[in-house]
C-alpha positions as a Python dict, from the first residue, in 0.01 Angstrom:
ca = {
    (1, 'M'): (0, 0, 0),
    (2, 'N'): (116, -296, 170),
    (3, 'S'): (-199, -313, 423),
    (4, 'H'): (27, -528, 645),
    (5, 'T'): (271, -356, 753),
    (6, 'T'): (300, -48, 1008),
    (7, 'E'): (591, 186, 850),
    (8, 'T'): (885, 118, 659),
    (9, 'N'): (1125, -172, 827),
    (10, 'A'): (772, -197, 1076),
    (11, 'A'): (744, -591, 1159),
    (12, 'P'): (383, -721, 993),
    (13, 'A'): (42, -652, 1125),
    (14, 'L'): (-135, -925, 1438),
    (15, 'V'): (-375, -1100, 1212),
    (16, 'A'): (-582, -1445, 1442),
    (17, 'G'): (-861, -1568, 1358),
    (18, 'L'): (-972, -1476, 1046),
    (19, 'S'): (-1003, -1634, 728),
    (20, 'A'): (-852, -1508, 409),
    (21, 'A'): (-1219, -1412, 276),
    (22, 'E'): (-1257, -1204, 528),
    (23, 'R'): (-942, -1054, 605),
    (24, 'H'): (-955, -982, 258),
    (25, 'A'): (-1322, -816, 292),
    (26, 'I'): (-1052, -599, 553),
    (27, 'E'): (-817, -502, 355),
    (28, 'T'): (-995, -415, 26),
    (29, 'L'): (-1249, -205, 262),
    (30, 'Y'): (-896, 62, 381),
    (31, 'R'): (-690, 11, 87),
    (32, 'A'): (-1077, 171, -113),
    (33, 'F'): (-1025, 486, 42),
    (34, 'S'): (-574, 512, 38),
    (35, 'E'): (-582, 407, -339),
    (36, 'G'): (-914, 671, -359),
    (37, 'D'): (-1103, 356, -546),
    (38, 'T'): (-1457, 316, -454),
    (39, 'D'): (-1512, 20, -722),
    (40, 'L'): (-1355, -197, -481),
    (41, 'L'): (-1655, -97, -215),
    (42, 'D'): (-1872, -290, -477),
    (43, 'E'): (-1584, -623, -377),
    (44, 'V'): (-1651, -642, -36),
    (45, 'L'): (-1937, -430, 119),
    (46, 'A'): (-2314, -585, 152),
    (47, 'E'): (-2537, -354, -75),
    (48, 'D'): (-2707, -248, 219),
    (49, 'W'): (-2436, -196, 434),
    (50, 'D'): (-2456, -61, 811),
    (51, 'D'): (-2154, 219, 883),
    (52, 'V'): (-2148, 335, 1278),
    (53, 'P'): (-2218, 637, 1323),
    (54, 'L'): (-2273, 734, 1013),
    (55, 'A'): (-2088, 1041, 874),
    (56, 'P'): (-2279, 1427, 855),
    (57, 'G'): (-2436, 1417, 533),
    (58, 'Q'): (-2325, 1061, 469),
    (59, 'G'): (-2603, 774, 350),
    (60, 'P'): (-2646, 506, 398),
    (61, 'G'): (-2533, 141, 239),
    (62, 'R'): (-2263, 76, 107),
    (63, 'E'): (-2302, 360, -201),
    (64, 'G'): (-2393, 714, 127),
    (65, 'I'): (-1952, 537, 139),
    (66, 'K'): (-1851, 653, -155),
    (67, 'P'): (-1828, 984, -169),
    (68, 'M'): (-1651, 990, 174),
    (69, 'V'): (-1440, 773, 24),
    (70, 'V'): (-1428, 1120, -298),
    (71, 'A'): (-1468, 1341, -13),
    (72, 'F'): (-1192, 1178, 214),
    (73, 'R'): (-882, 1243, -98),
    (74, 'A'): (-955, 1535, -180),
    (75, 'A'): (-928, 1657, 201),
    (76, 'F'): (-513, 1474, 258),
    (77, 'S'): (-314, 1367, 28),
    (78, 'D'): (-72, 1090, 89),
    (79, 'L'): (-402, 955, 219),
    (80, 'R'): (-253, 633, 396),
    (81, 'I'): (-517, 359, 592),
    (82, 'T'): (-200, 95, 817),
    (83, 'V'): (-295, -194, 898),
    (84, 'H'): (-156, -294, 1292),
    (85, 'E'): (-413, -531, 1390),
    (86, 'M'): (-724, -739, 1316),
    (87, 'I'): (-811, -973, 1557),
    (88, 'G'): (-1082, -1238, 1470),
    (89, 'V'): (-1382, -1484, 1534),
    (90, 'P'): (-1575, -1659, 1166),
    (91, 'G'): (-1841, -1369, 1145),
    (92, 'R'): (-1613, -1112, 1353),
    (93, 'A'): (-1328, -866, 1376),
    (94, 'A'): (-1219, -639, 1554),
    (95, 'V'): (-934, -379, 1417),
    (96, 'R'): (-617, -144, 1485),
    (97, 'A'): (-458, 85, 1220),
    (98, 'A'): (-436, 463, 1192),
    (99, 'I'): (-532, 674, 919),
    (100, 'T'): (-237, 940, 780),
    (101, 'G'): (-183, 1214, 536),
    (102, 'V'): (-127, 1556, 491),
    (103, 'H'): (-400, 1838, 547),
    (104, 'T'): (-440, 1937, 224),
    (105, 'G'): (-791, 1992, 125),
    (106, 'E'): (-1101, 2125, 339),
    (107, 'W'): (-1178, 1824, 631),
    (108, 'F'): (-1521, 1979, 908),
    (109, 'G'): (-1506, 2400, 795),
    (110, 'V'): (-1117, 2300, 894),
    (111, 'A'): (-894, 2557, 526),
    (112, 'P'): (-606, 2321, 517),
    (113, 'S'): (-293, 2318, 688),
    (114, 'G'): (-56, 2126, 472),
    (115, 'K'): (63, 1931, 829),
    (116, 'P'): (96, 1522, 803),
    (117, 'F'): (-140, 1381, 1071),
    (118, 'E'): (-163, 1050, 1213),
    (119, 'I'): (-512, 949, 1334),
    (120, 'A'): (-612, 589, 1564),
    (121, 'I'): (-865, 425, 1480),
    (122, 'H'): (-1065, 139, 1577),
    (123, 'E'): (-1323, -98, 1423),
    (124, 'F'): (-1517, -380, 1426),
    (125, 'H'): (-1656, -519, 1162),
    (126, 'R'): (-1955, -835, 1047),
    (127, 'I'): (-1834, -999, 761),
    (128, 'A'): (-2104, -1248, 593),
    (129, 'D'): (-1997, -1466, 257),
    (130, 'G'): (-1694, -1216, 232),
    (131, 'R'): (-1891, -915, 243),
    (132, 'L'): (-1879, -649, 531),
    (133, 'T'): (-2252, -613, 652),
    (134, 'H'): (-2152, -394, 997),
    (135, 'T'): (-1910, -158, 1080),
    (136, 'W'): (-1915, 44, 1422),
    (137, 'H'): (-1573, 290, 1392),
    (138, 'L'): (-1391, 507, 1588),
    (139, 'E'): (-1127, 808, 1492),
    (140, 'D'): (-984, 1003, 1664),
    (141, 'W'): (-1055, 1277, 1517),
    (142, 'F'): (-1026, 1516, 1857),
    (143, 'G'): (-579, 1418, 1717),
    (144, 'W'): (-647, 1531, 1451),
    (145, 'F'): (-821, 1855, 1563),
    (146, 'N'): (-454, 1896, 1819),
    (147, 'Q'): (-221, 1803, 1437),
    (148, 'V'): (-342, 2071, 1269),
    (149, 'G'): (-339, 2347, 1503),
    (150, 'A'): (-767, 2351, 1479),
    (151, 'S'): (-998, 2321, 1757),
    (152, 'P'): (-1324, 2107, 1676),
    (153, 'A'): (-1503, 2432, 1726),
    (154, 'G'): (-1323, 2645, 1442),
    (155, 'G'): (-1085, 2895, 1627),
    (156, 'A'): (-689, 2856, 1656),
    (157, 'A'): (-495, 2632, 1915),
    (158, 'A'): (-393, 2632, 2181),
}
C-alpha cells in the first residue's frame, strides 16, 4: 500500500510539519491495519498508548488494539487506510484519511453485506521518541451503516 496517495492517479497526500520519524510512526499505524500485521504496532506505539475512545470490547494500550486489527481484517476484505493529509508540529499531528474495503464479515452486529464502502477518519496524535503516545479518533461509522444497507439500531436502512 502506498499511504501517500489517495487513489490510482491521485495526487500525493499533503504532509507538512512532521519529522521523518513522526511520519513513519503514523504511516506504520495505518499499515498495520491495511496489512493486518499487528507486529508493526510494537514498532510505533508506546506500550501504554492511549486510544480515545476505545472501541467496544477494546482493551487499553498497545496490546488492546491488536485484536481490533485482527477484527478489522476479518470483517473487511481489501481493507485500506489512505492518508489524504498529515499536518503537524513537533510531537503532534492531525490526519485526514479514509478507510475503504468490502464488508465480508460481521461488524457492529451487521451480517456481511458484500458491499464496498469508504468512510472518513480524522485523527489527532501525540508522538514522543518516534512512538505514538495518544490518539484521538473519529470515524464515520454512521456513513458505513448507510453504505452497507443497515442501521445502527439493527434494522434495514430506509
